[in-house]
Tab-separated table of C-alpha atoms in Angstrom:
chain	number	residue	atom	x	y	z
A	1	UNK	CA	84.846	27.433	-0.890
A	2	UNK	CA	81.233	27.030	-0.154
A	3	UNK	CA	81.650	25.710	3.490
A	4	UNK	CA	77.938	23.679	4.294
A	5	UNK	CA	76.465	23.197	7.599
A	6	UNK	CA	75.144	20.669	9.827
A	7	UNK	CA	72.498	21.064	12.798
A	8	UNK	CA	73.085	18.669	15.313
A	9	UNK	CA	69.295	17.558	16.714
A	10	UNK	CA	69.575	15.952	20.267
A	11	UNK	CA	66.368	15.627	22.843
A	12	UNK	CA	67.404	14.680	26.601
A	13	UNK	CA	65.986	13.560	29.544
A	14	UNK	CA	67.978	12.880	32.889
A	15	UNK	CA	70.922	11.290	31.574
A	16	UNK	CA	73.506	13.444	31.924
A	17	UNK	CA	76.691	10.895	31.996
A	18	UNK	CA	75.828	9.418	28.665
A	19	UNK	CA	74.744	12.614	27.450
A	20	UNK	CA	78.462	13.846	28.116
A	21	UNK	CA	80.178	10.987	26.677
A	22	UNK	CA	78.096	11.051	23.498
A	23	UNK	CA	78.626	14.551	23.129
A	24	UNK	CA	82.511	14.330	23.674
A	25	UNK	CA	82.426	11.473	21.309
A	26	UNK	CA	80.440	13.950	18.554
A	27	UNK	CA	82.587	16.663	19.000
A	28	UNK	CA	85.977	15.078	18.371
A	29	UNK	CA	84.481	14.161	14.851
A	30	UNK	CA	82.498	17.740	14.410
A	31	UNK	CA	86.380	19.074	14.972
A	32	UNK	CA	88.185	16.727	12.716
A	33	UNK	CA	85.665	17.127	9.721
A	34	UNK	CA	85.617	21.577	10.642
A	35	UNK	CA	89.493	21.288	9.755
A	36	UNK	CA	88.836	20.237	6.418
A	37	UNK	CA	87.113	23.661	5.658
A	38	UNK	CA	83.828	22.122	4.157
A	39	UNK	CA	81.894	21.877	6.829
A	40	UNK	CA	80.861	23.186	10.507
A	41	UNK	CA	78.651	22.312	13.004
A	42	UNK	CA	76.040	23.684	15.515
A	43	UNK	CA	74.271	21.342	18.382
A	44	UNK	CA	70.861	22.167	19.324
A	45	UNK	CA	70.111	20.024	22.674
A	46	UNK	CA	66.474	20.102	24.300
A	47	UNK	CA	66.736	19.174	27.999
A	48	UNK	CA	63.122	18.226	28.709
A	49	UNK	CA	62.761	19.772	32.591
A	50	UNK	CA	66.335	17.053	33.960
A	51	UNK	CA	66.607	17.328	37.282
A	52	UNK	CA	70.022	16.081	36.982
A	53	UNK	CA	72.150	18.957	36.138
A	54	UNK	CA	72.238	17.591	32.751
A	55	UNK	CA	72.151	21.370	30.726
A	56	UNK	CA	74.536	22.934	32.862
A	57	UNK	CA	77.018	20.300	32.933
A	58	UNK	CA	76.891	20.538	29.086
A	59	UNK	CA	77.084	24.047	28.946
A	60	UNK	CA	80.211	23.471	30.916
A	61	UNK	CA	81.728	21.095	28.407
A	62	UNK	CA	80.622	22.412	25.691
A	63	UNK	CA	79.543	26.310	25.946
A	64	UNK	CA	78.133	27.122	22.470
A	65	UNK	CA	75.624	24.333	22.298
A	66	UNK	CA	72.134	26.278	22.194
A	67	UNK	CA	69.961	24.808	24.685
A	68	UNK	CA	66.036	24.421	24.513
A	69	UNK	CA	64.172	23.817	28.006
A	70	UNK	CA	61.533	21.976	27.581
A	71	UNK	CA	58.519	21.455	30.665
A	72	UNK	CA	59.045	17.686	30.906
A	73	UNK	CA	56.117	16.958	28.675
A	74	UNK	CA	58.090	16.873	25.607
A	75	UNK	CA	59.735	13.408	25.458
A	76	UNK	CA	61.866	12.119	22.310
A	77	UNK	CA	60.091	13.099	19.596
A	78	UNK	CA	58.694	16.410	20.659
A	79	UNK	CA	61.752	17.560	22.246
A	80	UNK	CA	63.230	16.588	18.326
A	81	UNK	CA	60.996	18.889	17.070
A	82	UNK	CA	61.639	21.667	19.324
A	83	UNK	CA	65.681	21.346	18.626
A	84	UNK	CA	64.614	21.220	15.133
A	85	UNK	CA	62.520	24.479	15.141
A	86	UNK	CA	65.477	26.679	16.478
A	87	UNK	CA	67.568	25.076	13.991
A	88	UNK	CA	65.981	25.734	10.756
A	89	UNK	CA	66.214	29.373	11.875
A	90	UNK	CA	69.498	29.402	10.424
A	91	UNK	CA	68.416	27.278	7.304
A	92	UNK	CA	71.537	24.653	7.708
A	93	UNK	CA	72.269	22.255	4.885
A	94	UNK	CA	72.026	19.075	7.384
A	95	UNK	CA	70.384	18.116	10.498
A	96	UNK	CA	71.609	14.879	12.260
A	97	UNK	CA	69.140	13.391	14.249
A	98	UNK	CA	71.388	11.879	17.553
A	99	UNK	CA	70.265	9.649	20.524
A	100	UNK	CA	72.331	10.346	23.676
A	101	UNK	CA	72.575	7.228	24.687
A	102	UNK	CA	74.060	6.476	21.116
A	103	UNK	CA	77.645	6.633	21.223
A	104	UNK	CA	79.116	6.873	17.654
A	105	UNK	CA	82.327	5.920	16.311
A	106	UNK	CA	85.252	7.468	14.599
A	107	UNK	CA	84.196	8.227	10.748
A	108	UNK	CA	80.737	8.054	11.172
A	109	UNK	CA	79.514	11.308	10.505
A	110	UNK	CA	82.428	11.356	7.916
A	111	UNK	CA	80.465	8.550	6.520
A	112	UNK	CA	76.941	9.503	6.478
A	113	UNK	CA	78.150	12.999	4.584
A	114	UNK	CA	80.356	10.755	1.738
A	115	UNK	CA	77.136	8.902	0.995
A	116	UNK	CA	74.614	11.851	1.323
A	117	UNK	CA	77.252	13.200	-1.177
A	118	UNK	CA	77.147	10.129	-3.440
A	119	UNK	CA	73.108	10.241	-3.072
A	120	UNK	CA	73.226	14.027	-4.288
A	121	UNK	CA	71.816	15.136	-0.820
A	122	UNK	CA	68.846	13.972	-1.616
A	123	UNK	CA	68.077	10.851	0.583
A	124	UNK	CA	68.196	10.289	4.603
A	125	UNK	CA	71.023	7.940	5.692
A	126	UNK	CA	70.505	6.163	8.557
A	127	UNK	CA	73.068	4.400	10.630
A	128	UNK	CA	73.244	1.593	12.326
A	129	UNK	CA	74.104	0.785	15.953
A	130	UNK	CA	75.015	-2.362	17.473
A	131	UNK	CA	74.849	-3.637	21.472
A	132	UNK	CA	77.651	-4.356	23.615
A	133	UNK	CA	77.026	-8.154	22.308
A	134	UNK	CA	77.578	-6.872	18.645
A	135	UNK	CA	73.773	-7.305	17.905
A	136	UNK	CA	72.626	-5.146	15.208
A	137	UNK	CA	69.808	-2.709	18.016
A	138	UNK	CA	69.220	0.188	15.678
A	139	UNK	CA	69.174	1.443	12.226
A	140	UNK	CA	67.752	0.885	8.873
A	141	UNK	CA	64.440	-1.354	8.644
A	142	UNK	CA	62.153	-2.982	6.009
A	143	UNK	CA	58.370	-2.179	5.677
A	144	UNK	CA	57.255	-4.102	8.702
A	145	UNK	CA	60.095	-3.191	10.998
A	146	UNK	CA	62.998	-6.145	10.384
A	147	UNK	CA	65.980	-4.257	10.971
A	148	UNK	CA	68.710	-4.271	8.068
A	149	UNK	CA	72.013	-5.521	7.743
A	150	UNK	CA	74.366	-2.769	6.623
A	151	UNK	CA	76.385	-3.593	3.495
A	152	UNK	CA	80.424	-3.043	4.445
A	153	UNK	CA	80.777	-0.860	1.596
A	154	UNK	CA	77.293	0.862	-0.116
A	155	UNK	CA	74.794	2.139	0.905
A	156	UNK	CA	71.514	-0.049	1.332
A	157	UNK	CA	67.588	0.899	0.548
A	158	UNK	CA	65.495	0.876	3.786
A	159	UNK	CA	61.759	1.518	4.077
A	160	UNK	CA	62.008	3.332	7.838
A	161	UNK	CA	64.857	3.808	10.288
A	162	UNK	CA	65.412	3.990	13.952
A	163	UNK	CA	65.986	7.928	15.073
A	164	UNK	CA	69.207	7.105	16.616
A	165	UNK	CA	71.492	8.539	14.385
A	166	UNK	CA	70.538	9.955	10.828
A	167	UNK	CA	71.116	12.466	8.783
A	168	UNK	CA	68.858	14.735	6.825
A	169	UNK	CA	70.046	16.995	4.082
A	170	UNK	CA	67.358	20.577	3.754
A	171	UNK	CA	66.828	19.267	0.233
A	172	UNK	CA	64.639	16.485	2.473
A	173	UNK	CA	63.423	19.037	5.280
A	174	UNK	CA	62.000	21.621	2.755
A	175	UNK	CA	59.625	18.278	1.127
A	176	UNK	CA	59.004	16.738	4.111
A	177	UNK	CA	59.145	19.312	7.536
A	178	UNK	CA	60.118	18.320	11.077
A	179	UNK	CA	58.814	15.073	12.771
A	180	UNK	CA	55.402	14.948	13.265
A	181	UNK	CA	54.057	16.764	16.245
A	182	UNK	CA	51.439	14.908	16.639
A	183	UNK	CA	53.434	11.534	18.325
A	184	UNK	CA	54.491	12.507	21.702
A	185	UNK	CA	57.657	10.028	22.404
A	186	UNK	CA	57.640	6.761	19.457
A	187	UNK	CA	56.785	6.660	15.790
A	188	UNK	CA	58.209	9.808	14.699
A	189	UNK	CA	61.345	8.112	13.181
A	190	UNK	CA	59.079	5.661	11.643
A	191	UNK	CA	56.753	7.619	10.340
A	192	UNK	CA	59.323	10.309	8.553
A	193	UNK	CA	60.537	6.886	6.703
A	194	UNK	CA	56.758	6.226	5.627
A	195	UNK	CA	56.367	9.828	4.746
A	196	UNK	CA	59.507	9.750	2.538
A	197	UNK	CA	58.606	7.219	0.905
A	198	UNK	CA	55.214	8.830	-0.195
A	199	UNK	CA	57.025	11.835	-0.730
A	200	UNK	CA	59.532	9.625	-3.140
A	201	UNK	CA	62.802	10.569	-1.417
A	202	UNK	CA	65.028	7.666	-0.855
A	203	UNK	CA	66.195	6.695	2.720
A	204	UNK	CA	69.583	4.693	2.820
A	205	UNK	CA	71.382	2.562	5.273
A	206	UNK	CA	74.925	3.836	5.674
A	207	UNK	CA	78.058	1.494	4.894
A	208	UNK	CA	78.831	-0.628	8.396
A	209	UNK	CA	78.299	-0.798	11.858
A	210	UNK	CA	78.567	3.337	12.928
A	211	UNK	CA	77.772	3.335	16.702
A	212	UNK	CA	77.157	1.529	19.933
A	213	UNK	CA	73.651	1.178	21.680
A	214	UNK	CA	72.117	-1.007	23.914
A	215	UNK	CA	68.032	-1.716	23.081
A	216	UNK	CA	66.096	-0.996	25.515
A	217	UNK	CA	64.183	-3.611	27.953
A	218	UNK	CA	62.108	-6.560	25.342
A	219	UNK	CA	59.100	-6.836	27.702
A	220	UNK	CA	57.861	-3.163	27.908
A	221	UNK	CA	54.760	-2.727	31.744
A	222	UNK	CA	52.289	-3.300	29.587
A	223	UNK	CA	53.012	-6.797	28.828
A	224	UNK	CA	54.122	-7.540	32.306
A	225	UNK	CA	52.006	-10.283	34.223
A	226	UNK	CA	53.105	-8.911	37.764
A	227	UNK	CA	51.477	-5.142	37.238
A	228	UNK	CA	47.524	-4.832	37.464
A	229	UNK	CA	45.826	-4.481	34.718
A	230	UNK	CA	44.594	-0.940	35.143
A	231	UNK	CA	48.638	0.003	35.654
A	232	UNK	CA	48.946	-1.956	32.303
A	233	UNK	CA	46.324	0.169	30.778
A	234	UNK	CA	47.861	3.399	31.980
A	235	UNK	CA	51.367	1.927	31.052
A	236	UNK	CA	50.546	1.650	27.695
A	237	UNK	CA	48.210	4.992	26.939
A	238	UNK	CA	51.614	6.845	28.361
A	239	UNK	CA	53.980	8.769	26.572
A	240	UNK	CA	56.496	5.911	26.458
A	241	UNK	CA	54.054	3.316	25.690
A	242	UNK	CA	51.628	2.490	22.764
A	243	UNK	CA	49.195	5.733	23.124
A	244	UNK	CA	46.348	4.170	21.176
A	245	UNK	CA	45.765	7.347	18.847
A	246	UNK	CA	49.247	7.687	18.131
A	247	UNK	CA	49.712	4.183	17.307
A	248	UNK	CA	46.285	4.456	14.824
A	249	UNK	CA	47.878	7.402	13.419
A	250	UNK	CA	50.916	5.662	12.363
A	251	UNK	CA	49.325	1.821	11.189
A	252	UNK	CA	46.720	3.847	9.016
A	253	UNK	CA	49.569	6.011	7.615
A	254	UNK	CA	52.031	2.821	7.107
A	255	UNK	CA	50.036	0.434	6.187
A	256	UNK	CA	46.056	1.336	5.868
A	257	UNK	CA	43.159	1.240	8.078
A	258	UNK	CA	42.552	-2.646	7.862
A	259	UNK	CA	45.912	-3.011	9.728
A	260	UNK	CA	45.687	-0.200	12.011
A	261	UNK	CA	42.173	-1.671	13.278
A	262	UNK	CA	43.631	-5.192	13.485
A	263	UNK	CA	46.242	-3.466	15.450
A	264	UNK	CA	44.098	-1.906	17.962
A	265	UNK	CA	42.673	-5.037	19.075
A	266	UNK	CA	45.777	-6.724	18.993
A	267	UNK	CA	47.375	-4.357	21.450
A	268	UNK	CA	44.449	-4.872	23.700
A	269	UNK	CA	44.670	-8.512	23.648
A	270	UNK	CA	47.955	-8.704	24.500
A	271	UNK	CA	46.940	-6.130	27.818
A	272	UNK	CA	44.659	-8.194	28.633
A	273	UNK	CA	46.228	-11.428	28.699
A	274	UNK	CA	50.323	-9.966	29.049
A	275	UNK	CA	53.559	-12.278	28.606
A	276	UNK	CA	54.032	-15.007	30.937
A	277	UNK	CA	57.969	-16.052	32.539
């Protein structure tokens, strides 16, 4: 039996309990699929510079995970790219992208390989995370970023995805490459939709609700009324805000240069004259 495997991709940054638990949670389903003799697994984990103990704890828990150090200057979508780099070196049939803070439940990677399987491995399924509310937070989106409601029992069509938890067969990889170097922390999900799409391989939202996530804060610095305006600048040129390149980048790529100007000024605007409570 041809037995097919799957690089895990995970990028981490000081948070080592939730790291753990998604982890744990991964590896009871990497276990229970590796019994059934068609599959096995390998984790690639970048720990951007944590100062938290995070790498050694998981080389504790779970000793043949292969571990990238990163400088702290990686973030998300970097540190993806790294993981992703040390992967390929063993030319794997998957690589599934995983958040740490995205804890996934039982038969979800079961259920993103049935559908890959019933695309042909051909597409990128996404899948989709709820809140502790039961609020869809991540997954599958349309064109302009409205996040999808997964169908109970196909798959669905989606335009982009959140980076959360997806899976990309090498039939995908050897078209399209890695995640684009180029963003430091955001877009890079985003953009691999957009680039699919130009590429003509189909992304997919996998059947149900697949994992547990919490979104992150609504009002991001930048938009805050109580921080200065230069700290609002510098909030949003940072790696976790809107860098205004990287931002171009991906509006000229998604939708053209008369939205990615319109953009720009936009994102000032809203700088300059933030949210009020």
């Amino acid at each position: 039996m041809d037995v097919k495997e799957i690089a895990v991709l995970m990028s981490v940054y000081n948070r080592k309990e939730k790291t753990l638990r998604c982890l744990s949670l991964c590896y009871e389903q990497m276990d229970s699929i590796t019994r059934s003799g068609k599959y096995r697994f390998s984790v690639y984990l970048t720990e951007d510079g944590c100062t938290d103990g995070t790498a050694d704890a998981v080389l504790e828990m779970f000793p043949d995970v292969h571990i990238i150090h990163g400088d702290g200057n990686l973030f998300w979508n970097r540190g993806m790219c790294a993981a992703w780099d040390e992967a390929a070196k063993s030319s794997p049939d998957f690589y599934l992208w995983l958040n740490d803070d995205t804890m996934i439940r039982p038969g979800a990677v079961a259920c993103l390989l049935e559908n890959s399987a019933y695309l042909g491995h051909r597409a990128i399924v996404a899948g989709t995370a709820e809140d502790a509310h039961g609020v869809l937070s991540y997954g599958g989106r349309t064109r302009y970023g409205r996040i999808i409601q997964p169908d109970p029992v196909i798959p669905v069509a989606c335009d982009m995805f959140n980076g959360n938890l997806v899976l990309v067969p090498d039939y995908v990889f050897r078209k399209l490459g890695t995640l684009d170097r180029y963003y430091t922390h955001s877009f890079g999900d985003y953009d691999y939709g957009v680039r699919a799409s130009r590429a003509g391989v189909t992304a997919v939202v996998a059947p149900g609700v697949l994992a547990e996530c919490d979104r992150n804060p609504v009002v991001p610095q930048w938009r805050n009324p109580d921080v200065s305006i230069r700290d609002r600048y510098r909030a949003i040129m940072g790696p976790k805000g809107r860098p205004f390149k990287e931002q171009f980048r991906y509006d000229f790529r998604a939708y053209g240069p008369f939205h990615a100007v319109l953009h720009f000024l936009s994102l000032n605007f809203k700088v300059i004259f933030p949210v009020r409570k």
